[in-house]
Tab-separated table of C-alpha atoms in Angstrom:
chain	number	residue	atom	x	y	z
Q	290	UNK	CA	-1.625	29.867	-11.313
Q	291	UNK	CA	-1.952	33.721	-10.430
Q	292	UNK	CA	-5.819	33.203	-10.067
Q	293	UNK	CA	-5.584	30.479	-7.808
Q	294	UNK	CA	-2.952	32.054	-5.259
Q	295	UNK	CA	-5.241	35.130	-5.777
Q	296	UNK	CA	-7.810	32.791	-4.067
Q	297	UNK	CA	-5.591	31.581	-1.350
Q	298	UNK	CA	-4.831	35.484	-0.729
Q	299	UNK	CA	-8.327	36.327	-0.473
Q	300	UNK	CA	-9.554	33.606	1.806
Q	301	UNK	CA	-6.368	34.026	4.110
Q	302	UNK	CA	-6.959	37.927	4.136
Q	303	UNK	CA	-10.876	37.058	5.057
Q	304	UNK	CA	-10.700	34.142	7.592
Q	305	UNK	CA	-8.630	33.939	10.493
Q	306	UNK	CA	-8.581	30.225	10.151
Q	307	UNK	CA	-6.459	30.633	6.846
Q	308	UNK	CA	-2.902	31.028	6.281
Q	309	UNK	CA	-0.846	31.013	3.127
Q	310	UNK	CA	2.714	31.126	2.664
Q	311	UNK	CA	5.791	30.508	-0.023
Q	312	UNK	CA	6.415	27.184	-0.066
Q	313	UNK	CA	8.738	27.552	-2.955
Q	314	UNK	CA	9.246	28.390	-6.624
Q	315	UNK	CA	9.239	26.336	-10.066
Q	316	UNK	CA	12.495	26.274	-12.879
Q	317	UNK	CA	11.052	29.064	-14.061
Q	318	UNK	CA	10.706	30.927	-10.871
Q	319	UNK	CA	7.094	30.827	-10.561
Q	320	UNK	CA	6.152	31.336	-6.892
Q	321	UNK	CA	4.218	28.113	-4.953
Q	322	UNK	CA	1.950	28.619	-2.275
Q	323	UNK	CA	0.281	26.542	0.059
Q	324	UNK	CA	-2.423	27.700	3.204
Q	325	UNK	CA	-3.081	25.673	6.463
Q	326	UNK	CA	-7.023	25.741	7.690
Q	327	UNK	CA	-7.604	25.288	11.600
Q	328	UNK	CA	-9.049	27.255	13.978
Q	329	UNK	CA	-7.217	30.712	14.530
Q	330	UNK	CA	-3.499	30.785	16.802
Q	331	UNK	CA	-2.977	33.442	19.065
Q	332	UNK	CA	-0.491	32.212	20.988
Q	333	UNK	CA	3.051	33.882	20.584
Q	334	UNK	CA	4.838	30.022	20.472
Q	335	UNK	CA	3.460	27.429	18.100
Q	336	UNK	CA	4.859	24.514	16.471
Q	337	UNK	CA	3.820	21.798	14.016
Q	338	UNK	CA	4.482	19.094	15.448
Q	339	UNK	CA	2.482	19.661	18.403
Q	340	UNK	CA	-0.316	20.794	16.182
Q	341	UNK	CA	-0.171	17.238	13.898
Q	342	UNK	CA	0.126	15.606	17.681
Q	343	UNK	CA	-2.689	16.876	18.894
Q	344	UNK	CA	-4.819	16.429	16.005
Q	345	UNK	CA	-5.081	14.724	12.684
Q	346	UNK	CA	-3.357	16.048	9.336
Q	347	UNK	CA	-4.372	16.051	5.839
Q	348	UNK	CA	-2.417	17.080	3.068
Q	349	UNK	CA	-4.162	18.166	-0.229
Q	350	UNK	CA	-1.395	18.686	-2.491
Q	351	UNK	CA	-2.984	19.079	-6.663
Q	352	UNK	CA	-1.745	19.569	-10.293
Q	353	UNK	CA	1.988	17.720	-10.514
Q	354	UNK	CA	0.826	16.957	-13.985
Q	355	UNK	CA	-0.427	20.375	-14.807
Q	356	UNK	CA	-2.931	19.787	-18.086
Q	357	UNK	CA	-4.821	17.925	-15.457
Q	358	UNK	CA	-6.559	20.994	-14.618
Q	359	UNK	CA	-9.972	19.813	-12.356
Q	360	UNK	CA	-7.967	19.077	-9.050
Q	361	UNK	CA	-6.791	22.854	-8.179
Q	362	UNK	CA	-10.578	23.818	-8.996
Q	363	UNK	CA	-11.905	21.344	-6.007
Q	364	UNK	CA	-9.068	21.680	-3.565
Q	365	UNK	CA	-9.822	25.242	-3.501
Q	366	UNK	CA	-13.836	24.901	-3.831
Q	367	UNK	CA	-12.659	22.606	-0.598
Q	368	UNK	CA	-11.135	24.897	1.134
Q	369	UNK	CA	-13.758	27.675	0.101
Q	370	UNK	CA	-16.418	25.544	2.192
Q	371	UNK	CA	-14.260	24.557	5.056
Q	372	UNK	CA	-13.981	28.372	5.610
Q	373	UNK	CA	-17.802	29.626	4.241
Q	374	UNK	CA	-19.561	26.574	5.296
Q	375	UNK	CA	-20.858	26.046	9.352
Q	376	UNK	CA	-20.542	22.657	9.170
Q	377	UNK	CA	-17.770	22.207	7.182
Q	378	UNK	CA	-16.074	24.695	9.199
Q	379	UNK	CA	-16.549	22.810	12.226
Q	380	UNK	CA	-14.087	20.137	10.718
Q	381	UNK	CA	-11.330	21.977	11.473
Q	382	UNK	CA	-11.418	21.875	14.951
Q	383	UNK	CA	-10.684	18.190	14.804
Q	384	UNK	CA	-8.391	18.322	11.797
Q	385	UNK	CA	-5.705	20.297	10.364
Q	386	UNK	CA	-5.916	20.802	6.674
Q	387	UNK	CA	-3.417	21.739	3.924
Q	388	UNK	CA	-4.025	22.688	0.604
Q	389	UNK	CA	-1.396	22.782	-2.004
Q	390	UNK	CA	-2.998	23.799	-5.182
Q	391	UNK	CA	-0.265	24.047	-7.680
Q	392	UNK	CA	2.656	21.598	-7.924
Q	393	UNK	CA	3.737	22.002	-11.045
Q	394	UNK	CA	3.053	26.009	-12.018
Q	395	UNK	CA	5.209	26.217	-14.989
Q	396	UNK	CA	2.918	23.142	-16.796
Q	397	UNK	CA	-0.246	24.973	-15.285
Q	398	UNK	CA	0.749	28.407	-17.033
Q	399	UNK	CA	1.736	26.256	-20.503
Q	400	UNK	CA	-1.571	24.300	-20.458
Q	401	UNK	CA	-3.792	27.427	-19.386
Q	402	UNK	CA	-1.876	29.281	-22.532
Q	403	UNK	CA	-2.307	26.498	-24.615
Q	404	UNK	CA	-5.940	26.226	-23.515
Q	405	UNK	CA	-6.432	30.135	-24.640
Q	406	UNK	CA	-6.356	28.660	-28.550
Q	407	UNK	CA	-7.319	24.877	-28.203
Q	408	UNK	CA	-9.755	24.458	-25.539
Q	409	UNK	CA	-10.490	20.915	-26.785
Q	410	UNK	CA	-7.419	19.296	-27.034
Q	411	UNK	CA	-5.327	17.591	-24.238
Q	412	UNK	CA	-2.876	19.578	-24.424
Q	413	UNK	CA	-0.507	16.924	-22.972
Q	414	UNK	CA	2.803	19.725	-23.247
Q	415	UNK	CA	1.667	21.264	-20.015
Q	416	UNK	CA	1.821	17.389	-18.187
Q	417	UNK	CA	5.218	18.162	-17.666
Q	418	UNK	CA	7.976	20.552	-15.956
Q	419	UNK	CA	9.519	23.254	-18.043
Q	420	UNK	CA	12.248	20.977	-19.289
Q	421	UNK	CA	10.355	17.914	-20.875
Q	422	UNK	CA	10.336	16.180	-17.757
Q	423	UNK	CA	8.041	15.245	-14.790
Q	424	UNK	CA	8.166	17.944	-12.049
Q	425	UNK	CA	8.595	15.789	-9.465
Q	426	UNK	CA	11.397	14.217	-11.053
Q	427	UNK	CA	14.521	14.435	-8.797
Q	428	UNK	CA	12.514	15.279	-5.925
Q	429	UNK	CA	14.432	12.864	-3.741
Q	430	UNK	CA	18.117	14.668	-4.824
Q	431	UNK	CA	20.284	16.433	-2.813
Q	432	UNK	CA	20.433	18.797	-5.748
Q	433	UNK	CA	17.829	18.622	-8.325
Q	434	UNK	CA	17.150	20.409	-11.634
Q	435	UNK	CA	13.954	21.082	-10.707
Q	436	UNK	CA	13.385	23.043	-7.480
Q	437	UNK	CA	9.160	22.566	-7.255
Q	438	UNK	CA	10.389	18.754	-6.825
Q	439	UNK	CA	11.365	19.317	-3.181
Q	440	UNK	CA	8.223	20.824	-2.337
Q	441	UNK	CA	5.945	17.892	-1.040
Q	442	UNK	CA	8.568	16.451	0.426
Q	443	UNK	CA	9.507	19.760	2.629
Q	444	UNK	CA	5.325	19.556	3.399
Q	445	UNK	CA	5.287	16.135	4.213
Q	446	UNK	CA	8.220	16.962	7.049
Q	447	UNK	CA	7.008	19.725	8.707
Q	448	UNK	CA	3.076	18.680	8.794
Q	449	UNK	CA	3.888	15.037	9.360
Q	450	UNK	CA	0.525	14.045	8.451
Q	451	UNK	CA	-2.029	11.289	8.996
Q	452	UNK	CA	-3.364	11.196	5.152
Q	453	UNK	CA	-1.040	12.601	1.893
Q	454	UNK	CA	-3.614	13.609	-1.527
Q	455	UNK	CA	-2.365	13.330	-4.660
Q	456	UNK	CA	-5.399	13.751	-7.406
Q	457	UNK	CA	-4.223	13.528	-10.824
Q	458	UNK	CA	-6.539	13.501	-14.092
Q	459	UNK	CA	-6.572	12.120	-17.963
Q	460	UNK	CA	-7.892	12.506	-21.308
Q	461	UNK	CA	-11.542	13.673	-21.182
Q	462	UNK	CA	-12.107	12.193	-25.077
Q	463	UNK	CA	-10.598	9.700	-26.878
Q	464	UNK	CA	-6.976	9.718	-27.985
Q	465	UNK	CA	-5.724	9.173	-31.186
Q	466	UNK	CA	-1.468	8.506	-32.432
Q	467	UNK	CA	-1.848	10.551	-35.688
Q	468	UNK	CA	-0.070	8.334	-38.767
Q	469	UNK	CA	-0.683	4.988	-36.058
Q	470	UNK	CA	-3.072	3.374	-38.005
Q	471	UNK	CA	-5.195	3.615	-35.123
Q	472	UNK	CA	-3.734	2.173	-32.281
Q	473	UNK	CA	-4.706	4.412	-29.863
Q	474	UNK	CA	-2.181	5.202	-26.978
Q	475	UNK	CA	0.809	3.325	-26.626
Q	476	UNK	CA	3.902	4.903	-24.740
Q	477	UNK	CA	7.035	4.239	-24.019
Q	478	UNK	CA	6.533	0.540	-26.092
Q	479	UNK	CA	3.484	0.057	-23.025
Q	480	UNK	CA	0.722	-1.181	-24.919
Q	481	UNK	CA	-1.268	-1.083	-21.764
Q	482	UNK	CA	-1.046	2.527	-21.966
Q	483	UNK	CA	-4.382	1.969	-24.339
Q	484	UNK	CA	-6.681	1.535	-21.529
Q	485	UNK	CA	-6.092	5.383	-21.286
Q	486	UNK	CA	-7.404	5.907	-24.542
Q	487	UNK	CA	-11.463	6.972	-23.805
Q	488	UNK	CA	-13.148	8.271	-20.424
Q	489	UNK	CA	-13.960	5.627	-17.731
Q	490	UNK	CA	-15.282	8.011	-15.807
Q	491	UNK	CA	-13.666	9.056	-12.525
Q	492	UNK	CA	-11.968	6.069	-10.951
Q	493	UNK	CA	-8.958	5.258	-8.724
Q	494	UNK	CA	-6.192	3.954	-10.286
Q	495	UNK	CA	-4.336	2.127	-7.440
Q	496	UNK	CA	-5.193	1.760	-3.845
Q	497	UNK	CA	-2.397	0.790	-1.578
Q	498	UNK	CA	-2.733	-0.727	1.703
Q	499	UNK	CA	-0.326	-2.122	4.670
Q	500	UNK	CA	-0.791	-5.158	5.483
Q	501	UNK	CA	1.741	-5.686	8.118
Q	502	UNK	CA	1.560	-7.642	11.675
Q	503	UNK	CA	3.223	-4.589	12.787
Q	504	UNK	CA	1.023	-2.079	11.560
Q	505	UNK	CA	-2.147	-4.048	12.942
Q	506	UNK	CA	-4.877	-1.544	12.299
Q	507	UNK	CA	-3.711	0.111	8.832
Q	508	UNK	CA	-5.207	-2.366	6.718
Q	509	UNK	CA	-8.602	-1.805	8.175
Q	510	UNK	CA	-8.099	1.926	8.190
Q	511	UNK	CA	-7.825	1.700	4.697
Q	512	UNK	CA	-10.741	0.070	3.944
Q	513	UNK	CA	-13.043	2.267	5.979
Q	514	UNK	CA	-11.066	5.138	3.603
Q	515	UNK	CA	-12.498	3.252	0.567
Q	516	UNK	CA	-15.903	3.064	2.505
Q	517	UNK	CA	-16.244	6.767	2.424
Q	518	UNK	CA	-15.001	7.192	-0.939
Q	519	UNK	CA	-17.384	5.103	-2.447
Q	520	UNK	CA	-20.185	6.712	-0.366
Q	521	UNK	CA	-19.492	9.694	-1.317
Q	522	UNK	CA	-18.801	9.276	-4.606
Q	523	UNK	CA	-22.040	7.372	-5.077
Q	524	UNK	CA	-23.855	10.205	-3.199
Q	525	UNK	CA	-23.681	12.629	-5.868
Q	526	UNK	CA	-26.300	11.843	-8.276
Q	527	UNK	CA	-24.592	13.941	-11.451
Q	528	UNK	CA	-21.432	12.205	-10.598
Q	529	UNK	CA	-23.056	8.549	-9.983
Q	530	UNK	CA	-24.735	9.145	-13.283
Q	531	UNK	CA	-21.709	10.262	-15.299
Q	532	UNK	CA	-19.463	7.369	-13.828
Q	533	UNK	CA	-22.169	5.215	-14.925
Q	534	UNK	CA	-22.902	5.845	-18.388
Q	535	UNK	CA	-19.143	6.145	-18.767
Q	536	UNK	CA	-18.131	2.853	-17.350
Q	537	UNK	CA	-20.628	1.438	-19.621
Q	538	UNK	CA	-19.263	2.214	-22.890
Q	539	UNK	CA	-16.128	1.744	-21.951
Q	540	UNK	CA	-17.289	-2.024	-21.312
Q	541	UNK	CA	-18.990	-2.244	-24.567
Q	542	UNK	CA	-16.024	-0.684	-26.677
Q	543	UNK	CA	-13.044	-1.954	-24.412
Q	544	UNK	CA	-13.758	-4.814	-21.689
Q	545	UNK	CA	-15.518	-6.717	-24.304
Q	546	UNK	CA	-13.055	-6.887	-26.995
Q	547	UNK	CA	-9.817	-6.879	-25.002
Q	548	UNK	CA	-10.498	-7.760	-21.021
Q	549	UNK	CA	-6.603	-8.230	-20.784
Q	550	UNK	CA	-6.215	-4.094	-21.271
Q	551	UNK	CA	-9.172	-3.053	-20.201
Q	552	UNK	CA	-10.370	-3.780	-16.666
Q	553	UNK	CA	-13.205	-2.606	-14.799
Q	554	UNK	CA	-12.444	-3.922	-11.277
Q	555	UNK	CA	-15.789	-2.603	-9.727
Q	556	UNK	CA	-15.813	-1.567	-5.485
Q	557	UNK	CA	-19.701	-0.384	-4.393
Q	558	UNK	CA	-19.982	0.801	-7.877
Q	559	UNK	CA	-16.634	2.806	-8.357
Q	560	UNK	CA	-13.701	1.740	-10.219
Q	561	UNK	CA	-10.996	1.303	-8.286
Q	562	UNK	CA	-8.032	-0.800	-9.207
Q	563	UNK	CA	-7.224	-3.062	-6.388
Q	564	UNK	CA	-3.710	-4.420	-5.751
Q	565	UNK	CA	-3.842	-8.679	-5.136
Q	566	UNK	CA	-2.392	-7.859	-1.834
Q	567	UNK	CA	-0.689	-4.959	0.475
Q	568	UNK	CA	2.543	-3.529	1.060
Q	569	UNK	CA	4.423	-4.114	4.224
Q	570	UNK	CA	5.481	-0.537	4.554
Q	571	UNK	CA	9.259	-1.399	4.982
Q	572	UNK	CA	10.735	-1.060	1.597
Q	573	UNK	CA	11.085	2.331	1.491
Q	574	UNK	CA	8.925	3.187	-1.395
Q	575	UNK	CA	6.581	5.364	0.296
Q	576	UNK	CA	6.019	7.579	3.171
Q	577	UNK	CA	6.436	6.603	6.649
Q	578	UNK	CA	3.496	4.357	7.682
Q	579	UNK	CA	4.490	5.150	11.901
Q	580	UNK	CA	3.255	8.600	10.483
Q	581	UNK	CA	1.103	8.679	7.408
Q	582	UNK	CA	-1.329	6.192	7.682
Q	583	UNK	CA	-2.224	6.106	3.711
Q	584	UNK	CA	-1.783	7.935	0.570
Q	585	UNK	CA	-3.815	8.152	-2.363
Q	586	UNK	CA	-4.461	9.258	-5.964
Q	587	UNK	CA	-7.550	9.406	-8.243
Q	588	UNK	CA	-7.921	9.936	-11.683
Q	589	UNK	CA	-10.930	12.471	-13.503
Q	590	UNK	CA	-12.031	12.872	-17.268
Q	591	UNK	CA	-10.098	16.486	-17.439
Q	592	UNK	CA	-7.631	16.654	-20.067
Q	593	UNK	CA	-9.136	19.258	-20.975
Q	594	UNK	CA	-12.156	20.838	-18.900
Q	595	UNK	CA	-14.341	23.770	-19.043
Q	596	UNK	CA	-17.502	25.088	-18.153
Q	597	UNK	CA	-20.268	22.513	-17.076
Q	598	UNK	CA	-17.722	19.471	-17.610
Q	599	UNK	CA	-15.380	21.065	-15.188
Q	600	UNK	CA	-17.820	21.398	-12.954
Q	601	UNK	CA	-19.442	18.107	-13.052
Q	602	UNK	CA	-15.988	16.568	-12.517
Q	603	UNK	CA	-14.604	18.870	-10.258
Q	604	UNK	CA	-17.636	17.930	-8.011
Q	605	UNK	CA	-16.129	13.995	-7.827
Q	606	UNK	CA	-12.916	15.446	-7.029
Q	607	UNK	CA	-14.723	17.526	-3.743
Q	608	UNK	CA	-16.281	14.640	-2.829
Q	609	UNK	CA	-13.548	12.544	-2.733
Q	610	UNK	CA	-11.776	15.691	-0.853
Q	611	UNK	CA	-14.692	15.585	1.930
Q	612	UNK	CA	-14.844	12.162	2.304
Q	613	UNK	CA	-11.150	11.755	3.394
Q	614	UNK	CA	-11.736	14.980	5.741
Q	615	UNK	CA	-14.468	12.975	6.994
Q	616	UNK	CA	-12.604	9.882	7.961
Q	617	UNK	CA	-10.432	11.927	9.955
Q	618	UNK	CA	-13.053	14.126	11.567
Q	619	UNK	CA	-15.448	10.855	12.598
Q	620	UNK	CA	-11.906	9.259	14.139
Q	621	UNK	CA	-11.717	8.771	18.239
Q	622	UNK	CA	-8.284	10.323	17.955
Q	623	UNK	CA	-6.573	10.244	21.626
Q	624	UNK	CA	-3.388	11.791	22.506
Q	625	UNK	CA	-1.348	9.613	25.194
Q	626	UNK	CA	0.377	11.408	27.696
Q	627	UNK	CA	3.477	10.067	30.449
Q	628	UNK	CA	5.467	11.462	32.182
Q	629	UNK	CA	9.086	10.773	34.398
Q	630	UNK	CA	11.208	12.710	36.292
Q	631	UNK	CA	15.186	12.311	36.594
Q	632	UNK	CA	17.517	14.144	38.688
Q	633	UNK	CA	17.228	17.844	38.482
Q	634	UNK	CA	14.248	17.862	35.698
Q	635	UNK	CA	11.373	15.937	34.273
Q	636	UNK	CA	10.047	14.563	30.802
Q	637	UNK	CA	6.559	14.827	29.409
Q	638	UNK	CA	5.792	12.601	26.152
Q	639	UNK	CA	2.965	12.982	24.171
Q	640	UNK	CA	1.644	10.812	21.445
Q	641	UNK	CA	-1.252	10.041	19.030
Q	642	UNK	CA	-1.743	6.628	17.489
Q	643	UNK	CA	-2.327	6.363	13.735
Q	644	UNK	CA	-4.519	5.906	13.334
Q	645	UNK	CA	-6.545	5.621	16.114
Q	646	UNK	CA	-6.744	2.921	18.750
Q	647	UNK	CA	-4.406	0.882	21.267
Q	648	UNK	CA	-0.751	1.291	19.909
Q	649	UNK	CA	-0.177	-2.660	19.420
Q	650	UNK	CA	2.453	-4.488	17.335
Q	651	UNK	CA	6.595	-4.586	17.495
Q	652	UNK	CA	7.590	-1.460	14.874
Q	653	UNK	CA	11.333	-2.241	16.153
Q	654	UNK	CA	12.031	-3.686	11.796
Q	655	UNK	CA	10.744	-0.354	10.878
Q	656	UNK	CA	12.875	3.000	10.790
Q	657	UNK	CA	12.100	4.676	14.024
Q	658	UNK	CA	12.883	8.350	12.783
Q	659	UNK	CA	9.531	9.664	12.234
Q	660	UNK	CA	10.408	12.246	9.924
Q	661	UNK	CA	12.041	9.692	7.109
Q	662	UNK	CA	10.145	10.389	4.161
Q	663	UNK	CA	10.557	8.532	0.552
Q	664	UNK	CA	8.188	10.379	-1.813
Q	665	UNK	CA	5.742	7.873	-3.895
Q	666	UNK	CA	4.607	9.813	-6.612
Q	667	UNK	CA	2.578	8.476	-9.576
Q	668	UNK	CA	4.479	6.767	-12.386
């Protein structure tokens, strides 16, 4: 963790368009840091909400489960290019960006520690918070244990944004129960838990969608998102080629002798895991859909990575980054304006639809406080 807020300090201390800032601190008192990309403020008066109203949000927020090391590594190469890059930096004047590199910095210092004597291994202790649990756990509590749980959700309410990131990671070799006879992993009694046992590449292990008459145009939203994941993610030859060659053993040595745990539900030639049909946004297991339009994790070989494997994966994990950045920045995002006036003053309202198009539908079943937020956080 200190080398990656060292980054954030360096590009906010270099660009204008950077700022950083305490978000909180772990169980262990570990300081967490987050920086917001978009063109420079000079104006004495600014506010978030206006900022999120006026333009798109993204929220990049990395490492809950900190031995999955590869997602700080391309939220920050990310950011690097937003800020470095002409054309990448041109992004931000249609899109407000947030990265959060560390969630969990306790199980990032453990892992990185651990890593110092085992590079090789998974070193699965630094998955968790300091106290054997998952550092999101509690996050939802009026008091909890852990204090890094509250973070996302304190993001979520004062960015309010279009799209919230979640990239997580697993084993980069094959796992092994010592004394199991062989059985590969199994946790928690979850024999399912085997399909986890080699690399299948980098995939996606869910992908949620609304499917609601009164969310009309989230469903299709979040199939143009897939669109530009798999485009991307094909684009990059190394990647394209490493996804490849691991899919295909892990048809030969898993789909082909047990199809029931292991899948490979294919989408443009990416593995993403489906769902048989979409949420209606109401049952409160998520964020907001009148606000965040869709959430999403991915999964990358990197329990452990180094060196060129680090890199190669870290390189799916910045294209996935970019293409969600460029969903948002190819949007026709229009901000509705009215006005009334009333004895002795006047009103001006000021809206964005999310995503973008004719606000349509009757949202009148769906809490109408914009800034109720239920974290959904991997399992």
């Amino acid at each position: 963790p200190p080398e990656g807020h060292q980054m954030l300090a360096k590009m906010a201390s270099s660009f204008d368009e950077a700022s950083i800032y305490r978000v909180g601190r772990s169980y262990l008192g570990k300081e967490i840091w987050a920086m917001d990309l978009m063109p420079a403020v000079s104006a004495t008066h600014w506010s978030h909400v206006k900022a999120t109203t006026f333009k798109p949000t993204v929220v990049y927020s990395a490492r809950q489960h900190a031995n999955e090391v590869s997602s700080t590594s391309h939220v920050l190469r990310h950011a690097e290019l937003l800020l470095t890059d002409p054309e990448q930096r041109e992004k931000l004047n249609k899109v407000n960006v947030i990265v959060h590199p560390f969630t969990n910095p306790d199980g990032a210092q453990l892992a990185y520690d651990l890593y110092t004597t085992n590079p090789d291994y998974i070193l699965h202790a630094g998955y968790l918070g300091s106290l054997g649990q998952d550092a999101s756990s509690g996050g939802n509590d009026s008091h909890p244990i852990y204090p890094e749980s509250t973070v996302r959700g304190r993001l979520w309410a004062t960015w309010l944004p279009d799209i919230f990131l979640n990239p997580h990671g697993y084993p980069s070799h094959q796992v092994v129960q010592l004394f199991s006879e062989y059985t590969g992993l199994v946790r928690r009694g979850r024999v399912t838990e085997r399909n986890w046992g080699f690399n299948k590449g980098w995939f996606m292990p869910g992908f949620s969608f609304i499917d609601n008459p009164s969310f009309p145009r989230h469903k299709d939203a979040a199939f143009q998102i897939r669109d530009y994941i798999t485009s991307a993610i094909n684009s990059n030859r190394e990647v394209f080629e490493m996804n490849q060659r691991n899919y295909a053993r892990y048809r030969r040595y898993g789909v082909d002798f047990d199809p029931d745990i292991f899948r490979l539900p294919m989408t443009d030639s990416v593995l993403i895991q489906m769902p048989l049909k979409g949420s209606s946004g109401e049952g409160g297991g998520g964020y907001n859909p009148r606000v965040t339009i869709w959430s999403g994790t991915t999964e990358a070989p990197d329990e452990t990575a180094y060196g060129p494997w680090m890199e190669l994966i870290a390189k799916a994990g910045l294209s996935w980054d970019q293409a969600i950045l460029n969903y948002l920045n190819d949007g026709d995002h229009k901000v509705n304006r009215s006005g009334s006036h009333f004895f002795g003053g006047v009103s001006l309202r000021m809206s964005r639809p999310r995503p973008p198009g004719d606000e349509e539908g009757d949202q009148s079943s769906v809490d109408q406080n914009p800034r109720r937020m239920l974290l959904r956080y991997k399992p």
